[in-house]
CSV table of C-alpha atoms and ligand atoms in Angstrom, one decimal:
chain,number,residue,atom,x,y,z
A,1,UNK,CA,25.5,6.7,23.0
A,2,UNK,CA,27.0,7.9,26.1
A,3,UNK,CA,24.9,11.4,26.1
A,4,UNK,CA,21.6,9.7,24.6
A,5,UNK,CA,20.3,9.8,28.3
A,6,UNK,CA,20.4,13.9,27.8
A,7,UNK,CA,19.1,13.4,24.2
A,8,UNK,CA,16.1,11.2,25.5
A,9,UNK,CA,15.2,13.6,28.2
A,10,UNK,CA,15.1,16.2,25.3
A,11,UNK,CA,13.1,14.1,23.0
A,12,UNK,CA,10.6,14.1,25.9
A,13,UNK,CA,10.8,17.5,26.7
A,14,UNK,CA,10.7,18.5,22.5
A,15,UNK,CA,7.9,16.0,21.6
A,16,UNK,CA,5.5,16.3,24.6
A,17,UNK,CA,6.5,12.6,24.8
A,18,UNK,CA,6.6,12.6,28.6
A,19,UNK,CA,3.1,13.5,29.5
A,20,UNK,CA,2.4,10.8,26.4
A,21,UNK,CA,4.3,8.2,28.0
A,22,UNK,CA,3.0,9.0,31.3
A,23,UNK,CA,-0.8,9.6,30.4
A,24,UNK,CA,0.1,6.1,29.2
A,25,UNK,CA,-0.1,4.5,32.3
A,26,UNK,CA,-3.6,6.0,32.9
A,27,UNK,CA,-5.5,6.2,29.6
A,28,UNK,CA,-8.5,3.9,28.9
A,29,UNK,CA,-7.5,3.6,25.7
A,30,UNK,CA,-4.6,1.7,26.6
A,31,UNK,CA,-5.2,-2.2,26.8
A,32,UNK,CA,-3.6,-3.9,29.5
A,33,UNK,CA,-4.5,-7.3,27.7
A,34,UNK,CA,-3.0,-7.9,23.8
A,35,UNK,CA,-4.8,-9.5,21.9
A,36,UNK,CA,-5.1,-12.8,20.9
A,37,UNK,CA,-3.5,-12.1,17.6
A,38,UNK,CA,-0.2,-11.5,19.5
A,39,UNK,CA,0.5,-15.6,19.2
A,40,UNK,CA,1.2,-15.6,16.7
A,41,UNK,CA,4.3,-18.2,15.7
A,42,UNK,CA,1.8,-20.2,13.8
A,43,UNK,CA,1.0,-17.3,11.4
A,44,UNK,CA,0.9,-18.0,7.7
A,45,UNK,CA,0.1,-16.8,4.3
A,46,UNK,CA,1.5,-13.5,2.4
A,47,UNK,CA,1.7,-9.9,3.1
A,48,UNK,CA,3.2,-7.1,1.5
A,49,UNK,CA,5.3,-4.9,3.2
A,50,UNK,CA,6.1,-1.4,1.8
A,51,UNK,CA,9.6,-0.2,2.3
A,52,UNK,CA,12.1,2.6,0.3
A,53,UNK,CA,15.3,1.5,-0.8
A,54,UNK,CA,17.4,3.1,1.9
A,55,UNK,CA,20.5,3.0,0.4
A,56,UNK,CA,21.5,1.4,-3.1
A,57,UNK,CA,22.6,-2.0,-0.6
A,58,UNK,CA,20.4,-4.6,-0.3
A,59,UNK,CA,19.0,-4.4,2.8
A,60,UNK,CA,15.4,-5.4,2.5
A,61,UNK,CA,15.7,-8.5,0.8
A,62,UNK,CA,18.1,-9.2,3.0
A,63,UNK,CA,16.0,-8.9,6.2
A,64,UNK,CA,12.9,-10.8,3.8
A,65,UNK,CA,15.6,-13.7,3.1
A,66,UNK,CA,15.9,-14.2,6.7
A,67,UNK,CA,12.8,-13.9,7.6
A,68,UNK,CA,11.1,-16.8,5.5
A,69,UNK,CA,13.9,-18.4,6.3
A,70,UNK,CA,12.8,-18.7,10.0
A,71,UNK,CA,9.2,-18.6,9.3
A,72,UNK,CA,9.1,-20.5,6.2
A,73,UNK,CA,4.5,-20.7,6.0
A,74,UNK,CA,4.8,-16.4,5.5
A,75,UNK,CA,5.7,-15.1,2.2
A,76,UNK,CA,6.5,-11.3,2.1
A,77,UNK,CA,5.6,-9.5,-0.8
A,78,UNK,CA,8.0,-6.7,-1.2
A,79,UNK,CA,7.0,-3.1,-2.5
A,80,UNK,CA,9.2,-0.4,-3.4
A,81,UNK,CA,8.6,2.4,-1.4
A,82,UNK,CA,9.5,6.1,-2.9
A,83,UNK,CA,12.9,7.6,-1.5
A,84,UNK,CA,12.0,10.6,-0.7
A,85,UNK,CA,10.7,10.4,3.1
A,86,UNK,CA,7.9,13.0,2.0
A,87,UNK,CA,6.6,11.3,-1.2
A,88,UNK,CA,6.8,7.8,0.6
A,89,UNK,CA,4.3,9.5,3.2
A,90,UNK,CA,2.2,10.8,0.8
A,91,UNK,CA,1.6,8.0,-1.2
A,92,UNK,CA,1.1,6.0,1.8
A,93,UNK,CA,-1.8,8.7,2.8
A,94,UNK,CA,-3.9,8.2,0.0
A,95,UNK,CA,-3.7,4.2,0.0
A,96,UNK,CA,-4.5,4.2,3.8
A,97,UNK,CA,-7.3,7.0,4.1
A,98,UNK,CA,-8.9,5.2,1.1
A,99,UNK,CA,-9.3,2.3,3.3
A,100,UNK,CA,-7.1,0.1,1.1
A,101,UNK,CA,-6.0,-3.4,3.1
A,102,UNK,CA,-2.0,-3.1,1.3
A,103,UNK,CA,0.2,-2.8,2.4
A,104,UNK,CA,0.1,-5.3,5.2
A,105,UNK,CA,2.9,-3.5,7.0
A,106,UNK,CA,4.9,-0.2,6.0
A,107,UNK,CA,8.5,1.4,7.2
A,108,UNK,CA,7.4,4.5,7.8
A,109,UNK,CA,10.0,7.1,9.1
A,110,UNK,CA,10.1,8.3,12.8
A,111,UNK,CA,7.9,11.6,12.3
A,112,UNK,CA,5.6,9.8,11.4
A,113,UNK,CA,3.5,8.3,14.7
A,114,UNK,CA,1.7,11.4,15.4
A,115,UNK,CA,0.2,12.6,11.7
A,116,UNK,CA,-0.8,8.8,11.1
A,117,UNK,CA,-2.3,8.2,14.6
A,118,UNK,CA,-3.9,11.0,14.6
A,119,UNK,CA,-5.9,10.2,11.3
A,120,UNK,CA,-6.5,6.6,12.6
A,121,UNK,CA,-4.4,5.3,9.9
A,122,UNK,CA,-2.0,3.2,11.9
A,123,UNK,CA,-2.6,0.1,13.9
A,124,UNK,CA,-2.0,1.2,18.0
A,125,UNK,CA,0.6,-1.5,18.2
A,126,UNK,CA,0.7,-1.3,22.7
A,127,UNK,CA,-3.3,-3.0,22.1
A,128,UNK,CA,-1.2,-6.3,20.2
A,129,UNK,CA,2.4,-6.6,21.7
A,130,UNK,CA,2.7,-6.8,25.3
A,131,UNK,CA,4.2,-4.3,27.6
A,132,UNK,CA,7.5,-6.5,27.6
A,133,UNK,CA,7.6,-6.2,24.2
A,134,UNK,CA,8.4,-2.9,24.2
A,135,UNK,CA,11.2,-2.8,26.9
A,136,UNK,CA,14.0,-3.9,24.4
A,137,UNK,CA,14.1,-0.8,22.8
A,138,UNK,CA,15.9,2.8,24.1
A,139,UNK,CA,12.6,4.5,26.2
A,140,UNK,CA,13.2,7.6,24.0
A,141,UNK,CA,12.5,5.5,20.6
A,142,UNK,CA,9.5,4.5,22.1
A,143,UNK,CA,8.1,7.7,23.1
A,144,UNK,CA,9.2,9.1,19.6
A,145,UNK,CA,6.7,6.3,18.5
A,146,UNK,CA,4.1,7.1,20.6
A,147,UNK,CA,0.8,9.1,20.0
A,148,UNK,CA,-1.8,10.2,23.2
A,149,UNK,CA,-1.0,6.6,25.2
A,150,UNK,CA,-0.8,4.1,22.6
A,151,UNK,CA,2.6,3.1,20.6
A,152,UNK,CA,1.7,3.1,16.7
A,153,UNK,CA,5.0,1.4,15.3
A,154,UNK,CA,8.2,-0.7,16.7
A,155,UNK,CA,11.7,1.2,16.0
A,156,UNK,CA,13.4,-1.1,13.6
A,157,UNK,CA,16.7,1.4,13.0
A,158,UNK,CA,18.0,4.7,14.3
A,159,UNK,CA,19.5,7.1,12.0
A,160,UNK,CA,21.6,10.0,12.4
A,161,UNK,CA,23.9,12.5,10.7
A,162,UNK,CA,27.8,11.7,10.8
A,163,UNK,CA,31.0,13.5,9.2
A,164,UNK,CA,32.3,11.3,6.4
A,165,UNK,CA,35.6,12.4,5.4
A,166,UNK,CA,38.6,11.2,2.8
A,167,UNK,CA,41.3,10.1,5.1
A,168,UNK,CA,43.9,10.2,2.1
A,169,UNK,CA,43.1,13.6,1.4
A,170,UNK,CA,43.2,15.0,5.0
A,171,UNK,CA,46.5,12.9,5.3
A,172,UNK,CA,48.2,14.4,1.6
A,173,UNK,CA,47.2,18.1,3.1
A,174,UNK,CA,48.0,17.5,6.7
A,175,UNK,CA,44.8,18.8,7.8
A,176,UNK,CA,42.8,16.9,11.1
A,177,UNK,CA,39.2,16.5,11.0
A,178,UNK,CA,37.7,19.1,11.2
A,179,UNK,CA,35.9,19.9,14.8
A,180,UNK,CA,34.2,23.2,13.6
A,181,UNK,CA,32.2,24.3,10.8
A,182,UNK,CA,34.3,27.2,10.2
A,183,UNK,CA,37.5,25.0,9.9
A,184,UNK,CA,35.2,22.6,7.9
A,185,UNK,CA,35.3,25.7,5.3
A,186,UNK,CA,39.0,26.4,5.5
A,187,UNK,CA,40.2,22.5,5.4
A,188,UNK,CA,37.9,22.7,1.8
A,189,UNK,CA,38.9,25.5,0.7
A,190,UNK,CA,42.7,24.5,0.7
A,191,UNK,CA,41.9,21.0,-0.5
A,192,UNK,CA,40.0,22.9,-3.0
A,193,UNK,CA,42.8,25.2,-3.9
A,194,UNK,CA,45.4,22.6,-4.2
A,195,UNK,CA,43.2,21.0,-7.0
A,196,UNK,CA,43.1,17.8,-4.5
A,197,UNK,CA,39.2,17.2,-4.8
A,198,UNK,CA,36.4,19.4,-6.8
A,199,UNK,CA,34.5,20.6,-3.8
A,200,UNK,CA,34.6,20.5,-0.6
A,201,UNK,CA,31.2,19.3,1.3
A,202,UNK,CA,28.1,18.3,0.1
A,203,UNK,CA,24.5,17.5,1.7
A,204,UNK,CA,21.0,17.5,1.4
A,205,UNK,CA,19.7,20.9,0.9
A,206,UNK,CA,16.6,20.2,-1.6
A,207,UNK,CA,13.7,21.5,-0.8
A,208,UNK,CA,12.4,18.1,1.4
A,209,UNK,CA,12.6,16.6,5.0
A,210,UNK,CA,16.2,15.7,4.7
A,211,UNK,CA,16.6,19.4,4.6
A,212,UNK,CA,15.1,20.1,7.8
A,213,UNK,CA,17.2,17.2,9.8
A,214,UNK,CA,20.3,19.5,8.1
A,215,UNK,CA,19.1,22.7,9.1
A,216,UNK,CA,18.1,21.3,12.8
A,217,UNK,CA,21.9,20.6,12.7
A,218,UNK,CA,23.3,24.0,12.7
A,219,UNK,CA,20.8,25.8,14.2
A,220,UNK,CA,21.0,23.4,17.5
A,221,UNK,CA,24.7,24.1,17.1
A,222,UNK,CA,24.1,28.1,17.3
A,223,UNK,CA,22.0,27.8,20.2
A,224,UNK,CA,18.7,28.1,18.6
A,225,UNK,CA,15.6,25.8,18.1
A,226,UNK,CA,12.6,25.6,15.6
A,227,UNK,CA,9.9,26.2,17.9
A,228,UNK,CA,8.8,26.4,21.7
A,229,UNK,CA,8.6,23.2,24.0
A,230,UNK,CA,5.3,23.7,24.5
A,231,UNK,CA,4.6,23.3,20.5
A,232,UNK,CA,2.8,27.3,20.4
A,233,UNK,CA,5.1,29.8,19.3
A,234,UNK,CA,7.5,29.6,16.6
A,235,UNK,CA,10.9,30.6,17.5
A,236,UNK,CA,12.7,30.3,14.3
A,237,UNK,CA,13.2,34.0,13.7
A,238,UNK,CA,15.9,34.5,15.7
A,239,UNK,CA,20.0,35.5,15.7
A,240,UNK,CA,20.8,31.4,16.4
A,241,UNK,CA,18.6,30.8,12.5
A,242,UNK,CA,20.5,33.9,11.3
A,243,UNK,CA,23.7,32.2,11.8
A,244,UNK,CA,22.7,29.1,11.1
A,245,UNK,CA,21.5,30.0,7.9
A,246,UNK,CA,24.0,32.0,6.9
A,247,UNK,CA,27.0,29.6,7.2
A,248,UNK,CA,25.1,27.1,5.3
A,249,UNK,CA,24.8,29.8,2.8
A,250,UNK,CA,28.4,30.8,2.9
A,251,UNK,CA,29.2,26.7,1.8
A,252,UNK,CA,27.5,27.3,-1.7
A,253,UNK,CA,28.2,31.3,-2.0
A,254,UNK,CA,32.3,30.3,-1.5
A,255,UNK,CA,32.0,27.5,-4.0
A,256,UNK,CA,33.2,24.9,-1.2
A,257,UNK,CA,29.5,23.2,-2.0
A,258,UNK,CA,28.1,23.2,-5.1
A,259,UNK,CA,25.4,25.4,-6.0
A,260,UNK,CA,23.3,22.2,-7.3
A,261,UNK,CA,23.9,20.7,-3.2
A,262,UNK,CA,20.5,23.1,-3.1
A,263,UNK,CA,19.1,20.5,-5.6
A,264,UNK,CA,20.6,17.5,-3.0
A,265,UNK,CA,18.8,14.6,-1.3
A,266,UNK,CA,20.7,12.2,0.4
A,267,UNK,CA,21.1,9.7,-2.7
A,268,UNK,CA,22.4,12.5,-4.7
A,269,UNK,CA,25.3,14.0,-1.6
A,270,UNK,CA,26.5,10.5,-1.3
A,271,UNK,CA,27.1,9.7,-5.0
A,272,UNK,CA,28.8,13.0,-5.7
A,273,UNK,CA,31.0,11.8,-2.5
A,274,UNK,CA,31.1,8.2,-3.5
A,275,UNK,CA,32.7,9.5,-7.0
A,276,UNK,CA,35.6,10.9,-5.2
A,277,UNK,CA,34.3,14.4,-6.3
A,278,UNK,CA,34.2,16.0,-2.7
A,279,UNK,CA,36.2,16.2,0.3
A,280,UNK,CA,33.1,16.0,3.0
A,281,UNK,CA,30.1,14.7,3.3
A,282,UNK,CA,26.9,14.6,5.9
A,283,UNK,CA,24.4,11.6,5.6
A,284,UNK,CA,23.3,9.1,8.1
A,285,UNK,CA,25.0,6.0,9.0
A,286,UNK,CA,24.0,4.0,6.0
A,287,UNK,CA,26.1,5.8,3.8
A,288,UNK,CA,29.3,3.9,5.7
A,289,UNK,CA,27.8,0.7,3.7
A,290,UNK,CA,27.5,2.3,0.3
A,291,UNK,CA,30.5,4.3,0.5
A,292,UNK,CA,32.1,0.8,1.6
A,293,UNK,CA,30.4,-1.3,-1.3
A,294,UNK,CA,32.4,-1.2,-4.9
A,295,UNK,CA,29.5,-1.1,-6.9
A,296,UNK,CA,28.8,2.4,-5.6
A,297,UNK,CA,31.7,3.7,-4.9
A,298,UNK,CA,35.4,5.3,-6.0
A,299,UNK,CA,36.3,6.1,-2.3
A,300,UNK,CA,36.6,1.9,-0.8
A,301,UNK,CA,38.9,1.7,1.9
A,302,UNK,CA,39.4,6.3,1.7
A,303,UNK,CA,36.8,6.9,4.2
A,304,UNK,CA,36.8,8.1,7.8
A,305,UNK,CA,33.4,8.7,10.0
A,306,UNK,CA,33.3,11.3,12.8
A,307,UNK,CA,31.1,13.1,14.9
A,308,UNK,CA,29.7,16.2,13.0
A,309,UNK,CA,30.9,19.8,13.9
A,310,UNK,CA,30.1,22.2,15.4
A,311,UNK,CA,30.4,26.5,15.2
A,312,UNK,CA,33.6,27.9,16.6
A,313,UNK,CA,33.2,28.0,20.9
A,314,UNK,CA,30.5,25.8,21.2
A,315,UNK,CA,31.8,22.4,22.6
A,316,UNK,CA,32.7,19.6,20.6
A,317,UNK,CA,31.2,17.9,18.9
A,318,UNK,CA,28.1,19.0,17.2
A,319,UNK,CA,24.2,18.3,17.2
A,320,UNK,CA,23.2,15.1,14.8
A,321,UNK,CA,19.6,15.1,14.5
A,322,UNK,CA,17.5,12.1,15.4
A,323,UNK,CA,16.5,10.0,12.6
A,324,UNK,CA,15.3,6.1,11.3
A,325,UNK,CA,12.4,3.9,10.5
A,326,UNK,CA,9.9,2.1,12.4
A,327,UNK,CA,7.3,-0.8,11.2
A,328,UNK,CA,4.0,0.4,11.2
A,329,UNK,CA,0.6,-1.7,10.6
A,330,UNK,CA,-2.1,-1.1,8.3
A,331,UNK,CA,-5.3,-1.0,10.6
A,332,UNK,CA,-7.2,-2.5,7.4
A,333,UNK,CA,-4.6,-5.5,6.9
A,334,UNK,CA,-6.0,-8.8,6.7
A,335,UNK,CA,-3.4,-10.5,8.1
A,336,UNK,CA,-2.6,-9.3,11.7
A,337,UNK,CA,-1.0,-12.6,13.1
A,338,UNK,CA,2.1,-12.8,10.1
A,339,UNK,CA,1.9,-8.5,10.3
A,340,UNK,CA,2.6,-9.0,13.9
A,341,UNK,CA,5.0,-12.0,14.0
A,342,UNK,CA,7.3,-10.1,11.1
A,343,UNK,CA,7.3,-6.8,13.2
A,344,UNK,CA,8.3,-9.3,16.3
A,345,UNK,CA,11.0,-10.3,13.9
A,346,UNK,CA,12.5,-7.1,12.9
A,347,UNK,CA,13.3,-6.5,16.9
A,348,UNK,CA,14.9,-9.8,17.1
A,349,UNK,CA,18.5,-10.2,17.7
A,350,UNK,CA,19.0,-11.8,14.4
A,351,UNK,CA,17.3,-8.8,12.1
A,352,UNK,CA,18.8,-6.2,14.0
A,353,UNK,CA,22.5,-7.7,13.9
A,354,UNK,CA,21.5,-8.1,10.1
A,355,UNK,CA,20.7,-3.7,10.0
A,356,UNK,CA,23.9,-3.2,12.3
A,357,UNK,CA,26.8,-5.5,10.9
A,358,UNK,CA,26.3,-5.5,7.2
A,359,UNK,CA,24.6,-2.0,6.7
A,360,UNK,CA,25.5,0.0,9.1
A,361,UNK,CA,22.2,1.0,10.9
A,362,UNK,CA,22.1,1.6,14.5
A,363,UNK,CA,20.1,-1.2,15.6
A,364,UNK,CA,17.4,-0.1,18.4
A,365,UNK,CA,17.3,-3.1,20.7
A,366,UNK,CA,19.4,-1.5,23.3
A,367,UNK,CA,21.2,-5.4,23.9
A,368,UNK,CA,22.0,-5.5,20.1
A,369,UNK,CA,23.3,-1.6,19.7
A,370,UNK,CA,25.6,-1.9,23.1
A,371,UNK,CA,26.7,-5.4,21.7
A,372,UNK,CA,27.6,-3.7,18.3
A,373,UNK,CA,29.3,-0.7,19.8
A,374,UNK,CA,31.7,-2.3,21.5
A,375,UNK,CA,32.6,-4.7,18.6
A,376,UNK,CA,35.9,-3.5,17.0
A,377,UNK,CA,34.4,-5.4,13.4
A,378,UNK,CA,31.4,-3.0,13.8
A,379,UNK,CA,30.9,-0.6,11.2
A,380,UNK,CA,32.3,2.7,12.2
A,381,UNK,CA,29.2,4.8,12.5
A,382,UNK,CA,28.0,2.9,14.9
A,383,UNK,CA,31.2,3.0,17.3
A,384,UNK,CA,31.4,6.7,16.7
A,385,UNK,CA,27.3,6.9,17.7
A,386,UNK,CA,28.8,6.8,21.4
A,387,UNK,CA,30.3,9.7,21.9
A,388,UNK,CA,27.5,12.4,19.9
A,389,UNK,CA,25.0,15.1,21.1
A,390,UNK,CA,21.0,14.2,19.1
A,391,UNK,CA,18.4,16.6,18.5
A,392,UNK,CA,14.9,15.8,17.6
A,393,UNK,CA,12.8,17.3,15.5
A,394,UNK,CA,9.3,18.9,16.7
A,395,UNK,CA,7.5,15.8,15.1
A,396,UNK,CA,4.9,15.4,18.6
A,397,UNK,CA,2.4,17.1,16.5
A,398,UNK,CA,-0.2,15.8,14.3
A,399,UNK,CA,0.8,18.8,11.6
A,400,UNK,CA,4.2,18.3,11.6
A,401,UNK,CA,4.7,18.2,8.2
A,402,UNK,CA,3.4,21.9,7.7
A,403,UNK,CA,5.9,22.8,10.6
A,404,UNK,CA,8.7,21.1,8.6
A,405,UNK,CA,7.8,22.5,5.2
A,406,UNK,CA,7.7,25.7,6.4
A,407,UNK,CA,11.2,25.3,7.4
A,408,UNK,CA,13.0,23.5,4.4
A,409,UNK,CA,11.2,25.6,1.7
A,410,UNK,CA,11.8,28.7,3.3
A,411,UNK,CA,15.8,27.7,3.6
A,412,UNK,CA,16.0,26.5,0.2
A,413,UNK,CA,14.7,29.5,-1.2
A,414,UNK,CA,17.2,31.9,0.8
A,415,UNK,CA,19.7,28.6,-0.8
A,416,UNK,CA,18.9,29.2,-3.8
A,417,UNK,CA,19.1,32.8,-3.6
A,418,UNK,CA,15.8,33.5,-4.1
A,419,UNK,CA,15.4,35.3,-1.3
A,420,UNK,CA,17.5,37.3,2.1
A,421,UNK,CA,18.1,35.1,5.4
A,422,UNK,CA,15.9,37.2,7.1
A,423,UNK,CA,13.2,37.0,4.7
A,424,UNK,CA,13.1,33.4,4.6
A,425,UNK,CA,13.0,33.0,8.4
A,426,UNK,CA,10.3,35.8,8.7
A,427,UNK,CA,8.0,33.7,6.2
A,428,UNK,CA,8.9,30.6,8.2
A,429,UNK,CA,7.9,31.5,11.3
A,430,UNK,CA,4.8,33.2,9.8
A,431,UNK,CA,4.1,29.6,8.1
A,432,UNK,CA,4.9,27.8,11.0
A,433,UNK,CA,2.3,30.0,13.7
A,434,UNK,CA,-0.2,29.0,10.9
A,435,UNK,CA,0.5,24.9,11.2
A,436,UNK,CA,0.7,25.1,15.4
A,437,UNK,CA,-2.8,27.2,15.4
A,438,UNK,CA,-4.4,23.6,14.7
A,439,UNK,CA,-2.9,22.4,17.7
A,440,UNK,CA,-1.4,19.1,19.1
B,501,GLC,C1,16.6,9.5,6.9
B,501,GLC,C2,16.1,9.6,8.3
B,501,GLC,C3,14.7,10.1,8.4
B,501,GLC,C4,14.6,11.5,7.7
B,501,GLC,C5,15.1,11.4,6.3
B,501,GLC,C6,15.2,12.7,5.6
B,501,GLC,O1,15.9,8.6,6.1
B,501,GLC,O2,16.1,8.3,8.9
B,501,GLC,O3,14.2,10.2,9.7
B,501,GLC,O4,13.3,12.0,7.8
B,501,GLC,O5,16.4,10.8,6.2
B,501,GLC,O6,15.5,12.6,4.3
C-alpha cells in the first residue's frame, strides 16, 4: 500500500487514534510488564473461539487445522458466528455483559475496540503481549485497535473494497475498466443493452454496516466526510452526501443495479456476481477466493480486480474504506495461556500466509503483506492493495454504532425510495448529533 502512510495518518487524525497512541506512552493504566500468562507455549486444554463464516471458503478450519497442528495439547472449539457484522456484535453483547466465560476468544470486526473497551468487555491485550509484540503489525491497525492507552485485540486481516469486473465481457464490448463511477454507469448500461449480462453492478446497500463502508466510498470520493475530526459535529448534510447519494441512487433508478441490491449484504452481491448475472461488483478482497472457487461460482478464470472508481475529476483511483477482523479476548475466559498463545498464532507467518495465499485476505504482519505483494502467485487483490487510497470509518467512539446506523438507515431509506436525498441526510445528521452528544 504505497499511500497507506497517508491513509494511517488519516486513521489517526479520524479516530483520535493519535492522542490514544500517544497518551499510551503515559497512561497508568498501561503495564509495562505482561503478565505471566504471556508464556505461554506450554498452554493446554480447549477453548472456543467465535468466528462468522467470512466467505463460503473454508477459512477457519483451515487456520484451526494448523493451529493444533503446531500446538497439538489445545483443542479449539469452533462457533459459528452470525454474518452480519451487526448481529455478530450483538449477540456477542449479551454473552459478554452477562458475564458468560465463552467464548474464549472472538473475531470481532475492526469497529469494534472502542464500544467493547469501553464497556469492559474485552481483555486490554498491551497488559499480556509485550510491546514487541505489537510491532509486526502496520502502526495504523494498531491504533484502529486501540481504546484510551491499551490495545483490546491483535489485527488478524485487513479488508477493503475492490472493483471486480468480467474481463470477457469488457473484452467482447471493448470497453476498459472503468476509472469513474460515471463511466462505471455507461460501460453497464451498454453491456446491459447489448443483452451481454442482466445488470450491471451490484453491492451491499441493506440496511447494515456493510452499507456504511459503501456509502463512506462515494462520499470520500465527492469530497465529503461523515462527521468532524474532532468527533462533535455531524457533517453529513452537505453537497459532497448530496452527490454521493444521488449517484448511488441513479445505479438502482437506471436499472444498471437491481432494485433488490437495496436488500444486498455482501454474501448476497457476490452470488448474484458469482452467477454470471452482473457485469460489476464491489466486495472486499475475499470475494477473489469465492469468485475463484467452483463450488461458488460461474465466473472461474472471467474475473479481473481493480482499484475502485472514482467521480469524474477527482483523481484516480477512488476511496476503499478500511475494513477486517481482529482477535479479541473474553475478559471472563478461563483459559488465558491457550487464548493468548492462539492469538500469538494468528500473527504468525504461517496463519497469515494461510489468510493471504489461499483466501485472499490482506495479511497485517507488515513482513507477510510486503512478502505477498510482491509475489506474482499472490491473489490479485492483494497486489492491486498497493496502489489504492483507504478511508476509515469514525469508529474512535464508544457509540459508534448509533453514528453508523444513523447513516446506513437513513441511505437505505432514500434507496428504497422511501424518502428524498435530502430528507434522508437531514435525519442523519439529526441522528447522528444525538449519538456524539454522549461523547468519546
Ligand atoms: C467486512 C469488513 C468489516 C465491515 C463489514 C461490513 O467484513 O471487514 O470491517 O464492517 O464487512 O459488512
Amino acid at each position: 500500500m504505497r499511500r497507506h502512510r497517508g491513509a494511517l495518518a488519516l486513521i489517526a487524525a479520524m479516530t483520535g487514534a493519535g492522542t490514544l497512541l500517544s497518551a499510551c506512552g503515559s497512561s497508568n493504566q498501561t503495564s509495562t510488564t505482561p503478565s505471566s500468562s504471556s508464556s505461554s507455549s506450554s498452554a493446554s486444554g480447549t477453548i472456543t473461539w467465535s468466528a462468522s463464516p467470512i466467505a463460503q471458503i473454508g477459512i477457519r478450519a483451515a487456520l484451526v487445522k494448523a493451529f493444533e497442528a503446531r500446538y497439538p495439547k489445545i483443542k479449539i472449539n469452533l462457533v459459528s458466528a452470525p454474518t452480519n457484522t451487526d448481529s455478530n456484535r450483538a449477540q456477542l453483547l449479551t454473552q459478554l455483559s452477562a458475564g458468560s466465560s465463552s467464548p474464549d476468544v472472538f473475531m470481532g470486526d475492526v469497529i469494534w475496540p472502542a464500544q467493547f473497551a469501553a464497556h469492559g468487555l474485552v481483555l486490554p491485550l498491551s497488559k499480556h503481549l509485550p510491546s514487541s509484540y505489537w510491532k509486526r503489525f502496520a502502526p495504523g491497525l494498531v491504533a484502529g485497535a486501540s481504546y484510551k492507552g491499551q490495545v483490546y485485540a491483535s489485527p488478524l486481516y485487513a479488508d477493503q473494497g475492490f472493483l471486480y469486473y468480467r474481463k470477457d465481457l469488457l473484452a467482447k464490448a471493448h470497453l476498459p475498466v472503468p476509472r469513474t463511477w460515471e463511466q462505471l454507469m455507461s460501460e453497464s448500461q451498454t453491456l446491459q443493452k447489448d443483452h451481454l449480462v442482466t445488470y450491471g453492478f451490484v453491492w451491499q446497500g441493506a440496511s447494515y454496516e456493510g452499507l456504511t463502508c459503501d456509502f463512506m466510498e462515494y462520499l470520500a470520493d465527492a469530497g465529503g466526510s461523515p462527521v468532524n475530526k474532532s468527533y462533535t459535529t455531524p457533517t453529513i448534510n452537505s453537497p459532497a452526501a448530496i452527490k454521493a447519494l444521488g449517484f448511488m441512487r441513479s445505479l438502482i433508478t437506471s436499472g444498471v443495479s437491481p432494485q433488490a441490491v437495496s436488500t444486498f449484504q455482501e454474501p448476497q452481491a457476490m452470488a448474484t456476481f458469482d452467477s454470471g448475472k452482473a457485469a460489476f461488483l464491489r466486495n472486499w478482497d475475499y470475494a477473489w477466493s469465492n469468485s475463484q472457487t467452483p463450488a461458488n461460482s460461474s465466473v472461474v478464470g472471467k474475473v479481473g480486480v481493480a482499484p475502485l472508481p472514482t467521480f469524474a475529476g477527482q483523481s484516480y483511483p477512488g476511496y476503499s474504506t478500511i475494513g477486517g477482523w481482529n482477535l479479541y479476548v473474553n475478559p471472563h475466559s478461563k483459559n488465558l495461556a491457550a487464548d493468548l498463545t492462539f492469538v500469538k498464532w494468528s500473527s504468525s507467518t504461517q496463519a497469515q500466509t494461510i489468510l493471504g495465499k489461499t483466501y485472499s485476505e490482506i495479511p497485517t504482519v507488515e513482513s507477510v503483506r510486503q512478502a505477498l505483494a510482491k509475489d506474482p502467485t499472490t491473489p490479485p487483490p492483494l497486489r492491486v492493495a498497493s496502489g489504492t487510497r483507504l478511508i476509515p470509518r469514525p469508529s474512535g467512539t464508544a457509540n459508534y454504532p448509533k453514528l453508523s446506523s444513523a447513516i446506513y438507515a437513513n441511505v437505505n431509506a432514500a434507496l428504497s425510495g422511501s424518502v428524498s436525498d435530502s430528507q434522508a441526510l437531514a435525519t442523519a445528521s439529526h441522528q447522528m448529533k444525538s449519538a456524539l452528544s454522549g461523547g468519546l
